Structures are given as structure tokens and as C-alpha cells.
mmCIF file of C-alpha atoms in Angstrom:
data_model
loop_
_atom_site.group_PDB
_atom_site.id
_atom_site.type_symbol
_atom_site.label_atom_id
_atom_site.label_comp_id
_atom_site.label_asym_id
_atom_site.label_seq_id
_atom_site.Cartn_x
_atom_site.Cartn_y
_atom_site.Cartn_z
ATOM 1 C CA UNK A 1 60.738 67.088 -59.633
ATOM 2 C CA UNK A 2 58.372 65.117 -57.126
ATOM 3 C CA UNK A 3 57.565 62.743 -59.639
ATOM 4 C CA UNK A 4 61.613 61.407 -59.726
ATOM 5 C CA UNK A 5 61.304 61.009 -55.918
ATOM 6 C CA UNK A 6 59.686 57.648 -56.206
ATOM 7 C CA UNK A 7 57.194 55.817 -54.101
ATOM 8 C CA UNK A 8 59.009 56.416 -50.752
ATOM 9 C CA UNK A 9 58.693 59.952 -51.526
ATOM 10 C CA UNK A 10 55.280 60.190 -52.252
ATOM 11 C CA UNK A 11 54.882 57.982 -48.929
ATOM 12 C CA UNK A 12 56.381 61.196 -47.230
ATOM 13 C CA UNK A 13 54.935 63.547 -48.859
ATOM 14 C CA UNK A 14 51.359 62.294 -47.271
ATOM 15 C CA UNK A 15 52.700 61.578 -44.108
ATOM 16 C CA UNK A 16 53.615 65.033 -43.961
ATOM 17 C CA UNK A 17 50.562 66.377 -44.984
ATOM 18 C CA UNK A 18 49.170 64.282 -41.737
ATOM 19 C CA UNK A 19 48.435 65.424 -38.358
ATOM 20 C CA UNK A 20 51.083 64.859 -35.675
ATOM 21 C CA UNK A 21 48.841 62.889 -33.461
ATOM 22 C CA UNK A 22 47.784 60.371 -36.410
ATOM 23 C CA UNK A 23 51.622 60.071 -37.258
ATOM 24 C CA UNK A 24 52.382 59.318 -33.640
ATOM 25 C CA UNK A 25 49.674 56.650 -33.325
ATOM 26 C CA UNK A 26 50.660 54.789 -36.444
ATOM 27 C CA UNK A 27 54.333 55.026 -35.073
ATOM 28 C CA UNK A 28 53.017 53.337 -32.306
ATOM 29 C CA UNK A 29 51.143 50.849 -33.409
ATOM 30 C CA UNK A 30 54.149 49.763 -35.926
ATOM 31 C CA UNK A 31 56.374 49.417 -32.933
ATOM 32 C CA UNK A 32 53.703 47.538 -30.895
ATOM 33 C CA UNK A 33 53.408 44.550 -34.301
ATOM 34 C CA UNK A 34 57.336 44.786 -34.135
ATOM 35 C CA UNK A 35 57.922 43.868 -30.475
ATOM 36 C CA UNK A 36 55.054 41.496 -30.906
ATOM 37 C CA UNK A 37 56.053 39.678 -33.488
ATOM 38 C CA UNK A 38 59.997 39.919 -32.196
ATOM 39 C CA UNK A 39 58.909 38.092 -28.694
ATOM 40 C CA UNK A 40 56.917 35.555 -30.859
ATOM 41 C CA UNK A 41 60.550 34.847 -32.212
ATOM 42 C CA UNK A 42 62.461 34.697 -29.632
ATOM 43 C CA UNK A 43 59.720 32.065 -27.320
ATOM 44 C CA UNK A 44 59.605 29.698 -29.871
ATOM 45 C CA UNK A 45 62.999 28.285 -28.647
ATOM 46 C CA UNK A 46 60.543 27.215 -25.334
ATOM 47 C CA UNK A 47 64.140 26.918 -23.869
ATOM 48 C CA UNK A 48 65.088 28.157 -20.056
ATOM 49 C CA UNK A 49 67.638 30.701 -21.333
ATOM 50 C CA UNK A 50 64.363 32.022 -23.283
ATOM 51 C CA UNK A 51 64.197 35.959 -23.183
ATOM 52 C CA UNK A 52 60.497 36.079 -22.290
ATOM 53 C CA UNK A 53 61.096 33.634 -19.369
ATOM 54 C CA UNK A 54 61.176 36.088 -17.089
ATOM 55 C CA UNK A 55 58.259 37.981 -18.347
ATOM 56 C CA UNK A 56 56.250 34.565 -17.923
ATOM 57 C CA UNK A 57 57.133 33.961 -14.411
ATOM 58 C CA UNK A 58 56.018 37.783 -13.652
ATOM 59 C CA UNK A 59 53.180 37.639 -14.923
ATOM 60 C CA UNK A 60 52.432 34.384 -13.411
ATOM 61 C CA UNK A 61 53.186 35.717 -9.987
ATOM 62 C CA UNK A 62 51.186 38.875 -10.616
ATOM 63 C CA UNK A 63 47.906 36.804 -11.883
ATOM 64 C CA UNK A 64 48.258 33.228 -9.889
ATOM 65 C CA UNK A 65 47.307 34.246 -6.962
ATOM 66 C CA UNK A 66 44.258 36.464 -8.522
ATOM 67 C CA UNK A 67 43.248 33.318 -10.422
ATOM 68 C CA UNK A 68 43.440 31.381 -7.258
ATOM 69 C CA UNK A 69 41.369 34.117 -5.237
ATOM 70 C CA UNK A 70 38.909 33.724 -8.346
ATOM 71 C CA UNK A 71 38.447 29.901 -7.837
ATOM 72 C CA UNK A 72 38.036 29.884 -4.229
ATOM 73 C CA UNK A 73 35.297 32.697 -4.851
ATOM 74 C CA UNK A 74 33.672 30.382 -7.496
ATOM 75 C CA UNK A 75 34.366 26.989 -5.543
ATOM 76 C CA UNK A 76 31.668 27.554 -2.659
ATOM 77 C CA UNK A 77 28.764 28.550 -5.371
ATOM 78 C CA UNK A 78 29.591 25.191 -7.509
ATOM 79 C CA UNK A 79 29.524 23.348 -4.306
ATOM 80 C CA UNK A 80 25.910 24.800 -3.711
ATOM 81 C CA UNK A 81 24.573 23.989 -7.381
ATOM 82 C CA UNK A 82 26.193 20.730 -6.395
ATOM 83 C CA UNK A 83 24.078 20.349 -3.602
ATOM 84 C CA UNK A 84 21.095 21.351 -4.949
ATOM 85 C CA UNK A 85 21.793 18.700 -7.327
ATOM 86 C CA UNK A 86 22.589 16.034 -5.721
ATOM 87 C CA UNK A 87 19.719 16.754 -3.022
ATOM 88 C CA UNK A 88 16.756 17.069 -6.100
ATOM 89 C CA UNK A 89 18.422 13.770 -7.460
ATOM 90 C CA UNK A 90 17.594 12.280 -3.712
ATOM 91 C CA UNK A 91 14.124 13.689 -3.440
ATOM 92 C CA UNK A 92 13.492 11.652 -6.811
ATOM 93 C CA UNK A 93 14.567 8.446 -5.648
ATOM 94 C CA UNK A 94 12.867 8.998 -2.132
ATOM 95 C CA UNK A 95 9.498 9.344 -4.110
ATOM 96 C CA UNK A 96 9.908 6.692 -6.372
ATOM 97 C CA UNK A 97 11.196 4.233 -3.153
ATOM 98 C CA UNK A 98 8.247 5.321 -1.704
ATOM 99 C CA UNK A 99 6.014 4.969 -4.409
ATOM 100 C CA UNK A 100 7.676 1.163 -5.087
ATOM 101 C CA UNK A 101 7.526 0.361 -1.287
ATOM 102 C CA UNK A 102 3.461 1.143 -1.278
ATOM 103 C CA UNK A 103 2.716 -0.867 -4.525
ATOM 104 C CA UNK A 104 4.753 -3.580 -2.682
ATOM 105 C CA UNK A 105 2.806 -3.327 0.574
ATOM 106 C CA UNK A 106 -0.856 -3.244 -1.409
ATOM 107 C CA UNK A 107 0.066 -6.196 -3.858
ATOM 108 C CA UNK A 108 1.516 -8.081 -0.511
ATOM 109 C CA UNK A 109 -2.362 -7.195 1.498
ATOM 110 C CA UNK A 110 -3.935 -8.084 -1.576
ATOM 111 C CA UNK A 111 -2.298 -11.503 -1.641
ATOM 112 C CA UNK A 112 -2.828 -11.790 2.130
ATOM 113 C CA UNK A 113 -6.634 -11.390 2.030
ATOM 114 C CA UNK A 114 -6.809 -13.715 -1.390
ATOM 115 C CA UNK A 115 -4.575 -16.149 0.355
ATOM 116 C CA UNK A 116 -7.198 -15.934 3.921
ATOM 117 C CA UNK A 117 -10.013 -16.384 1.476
ATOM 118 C CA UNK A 118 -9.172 -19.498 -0.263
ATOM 119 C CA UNK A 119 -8.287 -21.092 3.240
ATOM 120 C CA UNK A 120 -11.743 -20.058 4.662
ATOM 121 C CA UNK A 121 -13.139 -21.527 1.485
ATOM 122 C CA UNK A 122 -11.592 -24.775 2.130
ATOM 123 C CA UNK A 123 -12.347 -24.888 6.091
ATOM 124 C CA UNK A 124 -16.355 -24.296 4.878
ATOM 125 C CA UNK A 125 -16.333 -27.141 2.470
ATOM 126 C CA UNK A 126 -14.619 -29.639 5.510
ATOM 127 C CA UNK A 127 -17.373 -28.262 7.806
ATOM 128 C CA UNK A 128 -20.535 -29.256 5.943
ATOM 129 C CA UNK A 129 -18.968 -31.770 3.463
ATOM 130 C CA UNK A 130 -22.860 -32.767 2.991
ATOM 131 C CA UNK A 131 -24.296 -29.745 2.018
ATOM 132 C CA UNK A 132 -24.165 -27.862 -1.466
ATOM 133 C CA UNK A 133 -22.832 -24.201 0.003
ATOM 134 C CA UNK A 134 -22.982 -20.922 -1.607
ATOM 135 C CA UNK A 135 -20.072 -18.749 -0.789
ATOM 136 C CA UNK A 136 -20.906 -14.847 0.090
ATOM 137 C CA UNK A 137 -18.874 -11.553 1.420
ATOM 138 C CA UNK A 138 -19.900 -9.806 4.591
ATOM 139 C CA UNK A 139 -20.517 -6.176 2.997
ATOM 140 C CA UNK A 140 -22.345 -4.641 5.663
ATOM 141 C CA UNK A 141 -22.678 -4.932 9.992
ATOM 142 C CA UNK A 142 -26.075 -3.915 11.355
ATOM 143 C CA UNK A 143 -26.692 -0.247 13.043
ATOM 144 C CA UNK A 144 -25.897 -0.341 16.426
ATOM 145 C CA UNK A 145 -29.173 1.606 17.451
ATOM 146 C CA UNK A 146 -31.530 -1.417 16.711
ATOM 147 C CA UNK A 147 -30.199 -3.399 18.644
ATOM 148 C CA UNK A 148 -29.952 -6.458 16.163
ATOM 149 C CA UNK A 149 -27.024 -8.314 16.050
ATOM 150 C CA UNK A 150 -27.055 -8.928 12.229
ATOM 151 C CA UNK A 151 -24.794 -8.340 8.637
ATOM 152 C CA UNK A 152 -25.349 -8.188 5.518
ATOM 153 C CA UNK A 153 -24.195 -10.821 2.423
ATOM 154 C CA UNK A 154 -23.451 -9.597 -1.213
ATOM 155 C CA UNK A 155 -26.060 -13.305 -2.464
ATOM 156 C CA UNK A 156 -29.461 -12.895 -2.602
ATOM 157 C CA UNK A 157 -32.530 -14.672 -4.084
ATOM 158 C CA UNK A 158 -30.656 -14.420 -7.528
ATOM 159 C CA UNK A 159 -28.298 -16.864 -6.350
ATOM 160 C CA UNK A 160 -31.004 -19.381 -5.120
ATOM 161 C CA UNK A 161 -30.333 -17.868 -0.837
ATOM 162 C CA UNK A 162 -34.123 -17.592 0.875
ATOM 163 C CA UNK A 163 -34.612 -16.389 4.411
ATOM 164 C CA UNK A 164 -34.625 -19.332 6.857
ATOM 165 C CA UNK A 165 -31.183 -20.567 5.622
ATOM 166 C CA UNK A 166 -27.999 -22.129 7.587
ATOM 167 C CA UNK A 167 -25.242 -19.290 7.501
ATOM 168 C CA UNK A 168 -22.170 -20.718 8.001
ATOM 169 C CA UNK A 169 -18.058 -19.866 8.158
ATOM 170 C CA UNK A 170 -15.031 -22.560 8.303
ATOM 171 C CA UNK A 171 -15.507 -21.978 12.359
ATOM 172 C CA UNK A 172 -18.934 -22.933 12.709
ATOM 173 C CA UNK A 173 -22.520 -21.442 12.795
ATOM 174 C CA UNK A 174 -23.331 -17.858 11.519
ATOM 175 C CA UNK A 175 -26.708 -17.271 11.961
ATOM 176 C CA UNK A 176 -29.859 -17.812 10.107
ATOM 177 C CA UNK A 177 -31.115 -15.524 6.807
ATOM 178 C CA UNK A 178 -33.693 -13.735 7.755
ATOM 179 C CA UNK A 179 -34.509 -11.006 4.551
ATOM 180 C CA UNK A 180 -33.568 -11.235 0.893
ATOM 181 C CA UNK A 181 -33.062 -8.908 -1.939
ATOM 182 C CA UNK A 182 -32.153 -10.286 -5.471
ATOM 183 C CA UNK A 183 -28.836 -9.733 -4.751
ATOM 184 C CA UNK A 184 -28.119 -9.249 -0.851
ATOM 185 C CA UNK A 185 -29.140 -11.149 2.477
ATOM 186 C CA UNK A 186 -29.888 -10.344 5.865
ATOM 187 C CA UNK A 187 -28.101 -12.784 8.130
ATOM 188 C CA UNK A 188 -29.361 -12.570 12.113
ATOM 189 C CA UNK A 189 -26.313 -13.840 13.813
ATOM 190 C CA UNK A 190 -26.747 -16.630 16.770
ATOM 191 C CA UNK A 191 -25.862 -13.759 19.487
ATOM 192 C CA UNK A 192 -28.806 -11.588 19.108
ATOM 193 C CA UNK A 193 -31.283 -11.580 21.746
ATOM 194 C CA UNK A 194 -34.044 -13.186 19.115
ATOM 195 C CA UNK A 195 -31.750 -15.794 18.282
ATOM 196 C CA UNK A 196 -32.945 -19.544 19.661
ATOM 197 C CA UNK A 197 -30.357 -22.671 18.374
ATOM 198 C CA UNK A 198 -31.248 -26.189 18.876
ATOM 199 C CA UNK A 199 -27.621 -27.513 20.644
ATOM 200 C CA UNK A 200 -26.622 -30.974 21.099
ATOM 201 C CA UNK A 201 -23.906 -31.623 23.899
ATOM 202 C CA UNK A 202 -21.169 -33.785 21.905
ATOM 203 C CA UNK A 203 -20.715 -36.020 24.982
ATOM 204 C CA UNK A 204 -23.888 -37.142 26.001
ATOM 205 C CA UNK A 205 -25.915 -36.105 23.302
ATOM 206 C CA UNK A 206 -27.989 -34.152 25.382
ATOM 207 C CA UNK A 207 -30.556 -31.635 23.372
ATOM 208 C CA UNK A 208 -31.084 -27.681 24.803
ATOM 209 C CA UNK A 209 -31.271 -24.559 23.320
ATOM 210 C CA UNK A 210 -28.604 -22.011 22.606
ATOM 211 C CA UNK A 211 -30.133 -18.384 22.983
ATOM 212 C CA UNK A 212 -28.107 -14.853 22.468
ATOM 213 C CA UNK A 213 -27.500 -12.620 24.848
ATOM 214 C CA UNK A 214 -26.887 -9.202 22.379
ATOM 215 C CA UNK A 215 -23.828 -8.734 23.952
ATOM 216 C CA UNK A 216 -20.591 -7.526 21.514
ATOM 217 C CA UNK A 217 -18.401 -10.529 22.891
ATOM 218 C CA UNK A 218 -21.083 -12.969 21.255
ATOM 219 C CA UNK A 219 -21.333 -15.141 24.546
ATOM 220 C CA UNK A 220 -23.996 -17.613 24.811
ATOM 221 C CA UNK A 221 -26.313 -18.751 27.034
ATOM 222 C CA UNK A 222 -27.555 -22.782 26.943
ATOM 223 C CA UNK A 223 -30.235 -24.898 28.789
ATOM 224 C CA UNK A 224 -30.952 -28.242 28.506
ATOM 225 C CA UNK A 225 -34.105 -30.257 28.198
ATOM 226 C CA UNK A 226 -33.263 -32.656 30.459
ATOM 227 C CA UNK A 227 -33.181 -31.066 33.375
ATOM 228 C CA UNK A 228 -31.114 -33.834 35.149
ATOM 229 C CA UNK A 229 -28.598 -33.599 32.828
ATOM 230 C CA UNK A 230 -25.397 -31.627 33.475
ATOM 231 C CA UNK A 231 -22.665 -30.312 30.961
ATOM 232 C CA UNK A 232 -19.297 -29.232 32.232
ATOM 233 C CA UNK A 233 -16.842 -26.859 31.109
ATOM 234 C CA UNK A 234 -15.359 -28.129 27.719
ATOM 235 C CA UNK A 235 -18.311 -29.648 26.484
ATOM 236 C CA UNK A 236 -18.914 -28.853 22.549
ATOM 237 C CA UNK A 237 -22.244 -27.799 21.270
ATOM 238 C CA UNK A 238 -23.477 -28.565 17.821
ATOM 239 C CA UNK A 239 -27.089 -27.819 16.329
ATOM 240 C CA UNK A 240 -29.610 -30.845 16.309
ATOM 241 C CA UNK A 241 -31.336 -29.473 13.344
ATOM 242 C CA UNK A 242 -34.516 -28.231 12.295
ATOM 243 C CA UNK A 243 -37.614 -29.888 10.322
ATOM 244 C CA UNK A 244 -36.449 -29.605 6.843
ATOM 245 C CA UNK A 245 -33.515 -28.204 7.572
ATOM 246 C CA UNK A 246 -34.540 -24.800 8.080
ATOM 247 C CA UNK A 247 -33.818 -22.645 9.815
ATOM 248 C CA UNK A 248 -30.606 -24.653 10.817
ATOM 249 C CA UNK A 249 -29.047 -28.437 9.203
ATOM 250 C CA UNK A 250 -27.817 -30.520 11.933
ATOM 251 C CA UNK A 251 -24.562 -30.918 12.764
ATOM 252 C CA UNK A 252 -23.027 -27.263 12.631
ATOM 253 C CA UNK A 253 -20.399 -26.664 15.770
ATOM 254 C CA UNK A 254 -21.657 -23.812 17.819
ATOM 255 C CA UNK A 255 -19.387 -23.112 20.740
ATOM 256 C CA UNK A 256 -17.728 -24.606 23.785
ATOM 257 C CA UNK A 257 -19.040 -24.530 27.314
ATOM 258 C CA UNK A 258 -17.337 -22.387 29.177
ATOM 259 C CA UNK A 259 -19.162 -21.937 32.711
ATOM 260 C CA UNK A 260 -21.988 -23.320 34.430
ATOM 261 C CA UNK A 261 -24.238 -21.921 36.634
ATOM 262 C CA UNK A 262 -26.834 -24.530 38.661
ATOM 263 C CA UNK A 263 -30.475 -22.984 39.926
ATOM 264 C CA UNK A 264 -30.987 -23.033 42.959
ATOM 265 C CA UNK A 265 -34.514 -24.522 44.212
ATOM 266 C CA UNK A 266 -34.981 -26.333 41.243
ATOM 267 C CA UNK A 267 -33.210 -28.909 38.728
ATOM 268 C CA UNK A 268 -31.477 -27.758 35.989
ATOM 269 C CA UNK A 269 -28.470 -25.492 34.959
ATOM 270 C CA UNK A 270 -27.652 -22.566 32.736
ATOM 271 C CA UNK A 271 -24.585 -22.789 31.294
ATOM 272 C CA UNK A 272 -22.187 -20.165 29.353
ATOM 273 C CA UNK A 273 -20.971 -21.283 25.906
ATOM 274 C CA UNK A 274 -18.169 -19.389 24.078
ATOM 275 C CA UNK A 275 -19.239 -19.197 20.420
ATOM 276 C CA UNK A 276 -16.390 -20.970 17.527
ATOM 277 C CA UNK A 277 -17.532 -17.729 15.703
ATOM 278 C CA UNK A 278 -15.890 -14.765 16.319
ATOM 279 C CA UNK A 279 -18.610 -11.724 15.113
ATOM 280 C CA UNK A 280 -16.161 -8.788 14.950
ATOM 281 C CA UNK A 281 -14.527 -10.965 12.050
ATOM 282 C CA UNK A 282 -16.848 -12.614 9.734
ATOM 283 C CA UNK A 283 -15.837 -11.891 5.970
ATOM 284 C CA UNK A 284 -16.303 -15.329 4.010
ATOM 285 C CA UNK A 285 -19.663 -17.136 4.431
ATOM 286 C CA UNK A 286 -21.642 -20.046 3.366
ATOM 287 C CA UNK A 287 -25.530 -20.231 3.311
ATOM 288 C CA UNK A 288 -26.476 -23.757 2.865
ATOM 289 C CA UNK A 289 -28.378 -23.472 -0.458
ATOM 290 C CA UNK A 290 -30.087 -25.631 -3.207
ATOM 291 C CA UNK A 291 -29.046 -24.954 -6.678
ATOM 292 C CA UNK A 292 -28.153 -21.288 -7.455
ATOM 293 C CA UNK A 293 -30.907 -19.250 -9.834
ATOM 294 C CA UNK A 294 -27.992 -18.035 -12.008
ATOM 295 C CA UNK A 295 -24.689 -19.459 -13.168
ATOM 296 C CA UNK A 296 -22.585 -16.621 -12.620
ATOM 297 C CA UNK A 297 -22.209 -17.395 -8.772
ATOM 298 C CA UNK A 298 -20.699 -21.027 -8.431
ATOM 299 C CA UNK A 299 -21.864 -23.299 -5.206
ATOM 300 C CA UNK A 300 -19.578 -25.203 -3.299
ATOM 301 C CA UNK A 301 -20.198 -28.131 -3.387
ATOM 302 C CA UNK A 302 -18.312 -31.701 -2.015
ATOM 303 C CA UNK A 303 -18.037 -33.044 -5.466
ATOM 304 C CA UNK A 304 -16.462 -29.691 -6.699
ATOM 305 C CA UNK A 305 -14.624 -28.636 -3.583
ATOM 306 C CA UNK A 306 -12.870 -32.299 -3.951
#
């Protein structure tokens, strides 16, 4: 007789064999995919006189202002990744302005000293226009503790320099060369105390000699042969030369009177000559030379400097 009662039946006949709670969850769950699917139906209108319109603004009321209280939470932690952000991204372009700004400063002292160079160059070859020059590089000042006023020149006996040359800059006289290696030079500058320069007064033509005095200012002191004769403050002072041109060429400036003192109880004077050299900043140098030994140094030289 169960067999006529059809599928239906049969259905029945299981669910009764279920527990209650299983039945009740089932019923349930049916009802819950009804409603669901019965609201889906009714908001597809998306019209005002919408059943679910109500349940919308509810719910809205009930969760805006939790949302709200959520992104105000969250707003103050994405400001501070923002920050941090924005504050690495300005360390990075700090460095790099930095790093751009001190290329720019070293390219602009590189061009600076290049640029000083060439024009000290060009004053040497208009001082001794007669003489074939070989350019050197102070590399080295004396110690202090002897007592020697001298530097050191990166030429040597390699490029054709000997001791008991003319060392000159575009201002004037240097000093004399007083040791060699093959590739470096002593140079005794005209204010150490063992320094003696022939001078000629420009104006009268008078001859004297120009000694050092050691000191770090690199005054001079000068006497005249003629003891008669008289210079006066602004006289100019050149060198008269020595036989063969060594240890100085004629015709180098060496300073400008600046003082003079008269003896008393005898003729003469002693007067105080400011050197055109300055010896706190001697960098590009000339040692009047002869041919170089070697080609790789070039010698200034009228013909070439014109």
C-alpha cells in the first residue's frame, strides 16, 4: 500500500523517520531561501514605495555611523604611512641635492684653479718674453725648524732644471734652485736670510743688493753701492743679473721700496722693499731653463707662448 502513495509519500515517510531537530533546521533553512529570494523580488523595482526601503535606511542608520567611527580610526594611521612617505621621498631628494650641489661646487674649484693657472701661465711668458721657461707646481713648503725659507717644484734635472737657476712667477722673482732630483727642485726663495739679489733701482739705475730677512711677510732689505745715492719710497727694484745668467737673468722685478732708513755717521741708506712675490701663495712657477732633457714636459717659450 506504500508503494501507491507516490513520491510525496515516500518524501514523508523519511522525514518522519528523521529527528525533530534535523526537521526543524531544514524547515528553517527553507524559509530563510524563501524570504531571501522573496525580498530579492520585491527590490528589484529600486522604486521609493519599495518594501525593503525601510529595511535599507535601518540598516544604514544602524551601520553609518559605525563605518564612519571605522574611518576616522583608520584616517590618522594612513595619514602617518603618509608621512612616512612623503618624508623618506624628501630625505631622497635632500641627498641627491646634496650630492648634485657638491659635484657642482668641485667641478666649479676645479675650473677656478685651471682657469688661475692658465692666467699665471700667460703673466710668466709677458715677464721674461726672452727667456725659454719651464713651467713647474709648488708641491712642497720647507720645515719651519730649519729655518730656510724654501719650496719644493715637481721639475727636476729630467726636465733640463740645474741648481743655480732663475725661479720665477707672473709677479716677479722666486728665488734661485739650489738642489735637484730627476724629477723635483729645491727653490731658496729671495726672503731667506742666505738669499743675496743683485737690484737695480728703475729710476736711476742705481745697482745694490737685495738680501732676506727670514721673516714670514717676505720683506726685504736693500743697500746700494753708491753710497751717495738715495732711493725713495716707490722706487722699483729689478735684478741686474749675474755672469752667465746664473744664479739670476737680468731684468726680473723684485719689489717696491717701501721705507728708508739713512745711517747715521756715515753715507748711505738701508732701505725696506716690499717683495711683487707673495710667498704664502706661490703655486705656478717658471725656472728659466735651456732645452728640457725629455719631451714629455713642454717649455714655454716666446715663439710658443705667441
Amino acid at each position: 500500500m506504500l508503494k501507491d502513495l507516490g513520491t510525496p509519500a515516500r518524501g514523508l515517510v523519511r522525514s518522519a523517520g528523521m529527528p525533530r531537530e534535523t526537521r526543524r533546521r531544514r524547515t528553517v533553512l527553507v524559509l530563510v531561501i524563501l524570504a531571501s529570494f522573496t525580498l530579492m523580488v520585491l527590490d528589484a523595482r529600486r522604486s521609493a514605495g519599495s518594501p525593503v526601503e525601510p529595511l535599507r535606511h535601518a540598516a544604514a542608520a544602524v551601520f553609518g555611523p559605525l563605518e564612519s567611527s571605522a574611518t576616522s580610526a583608520r584616517e590618522p594611521v594612513d595619514n602617518l604611512r603618509d608621512r612616512f612617505a612623503e618624508v623618506d621621498r624628501l630625505k631622497a631628494e635632500n641627498e641627491k641635492l646634496q650630492a648634485e650641489n657638491e659635484k657642482l661646487t668641485n667641478e666649479l674649484r676645479t675650473t677656478d684653479y685651471a682657469r688661475n693657472r692658465a692666467a699665471e701661465l700667460d703673466r710668466l711668458l709677458k715677464l721674461a718674453p726672452n727667456y725659454t721657461v719651464t713651467p713647474a707646481r709648488v708641491i712642497g713648503i720647507g720645515s719651519a725648524q730649519s729655518f730656510n725659507h724654501t719650496v719644493t717644484i715637481d721639475a727636476g734635472t729630467a726636465d733640463g732644471v740645474r741648481p743655480d737657476m732663475t725661479v720665477l712667477n707672473g709677479d716677479g722673482l722666486v728665488g734661485r734652485v739650489v738642489r735637484t732630483t730627476e724629477a723635483t727642485a729645491t727653490v731658496l726663495l729671495i726672503g731667506d736670510r742666505n738669499s743675496t739679489v743683485g737690484g737695480r733701482l728703475n729710476a736711476t739705475m742705481a745697482l745694490g743688493f737685495v738680501s732676506g730677512r727670514g721673516e714670514t711677510t717676505g720683506a726685504l732689505d736693500y743697500k746700494l753701492v753708491d753710497l751717495k745715492a738715495r732711493p725713495k719710497a716707490g722706487d722699483r727694484i729689478v735684478t741686474w743679473g749675474s755672469r752667465g745668467n746664473a744664479p739670476y737673468v737680468p731684468g726680473v722685478p723684485i719689489g717696491t721700496v717701501t721705507s728708508v732708513t739713512l745711517t747715521q755717521g756715515a753715507l748711505g741708506s738701508t732701505a725696506v722693499v716690499k717683495p711683487f712675490v707673495d710667498p704664502s701663495r706661490i703655486d705656478t712657477v717658471g725656472v728659466v731653463t735651456g732645452s728640457p732633457a725629455r719631451a714629455p714636459r713642454s717649455a714655454l717659450s716666446p715663439e710658443k707662448g705667441g
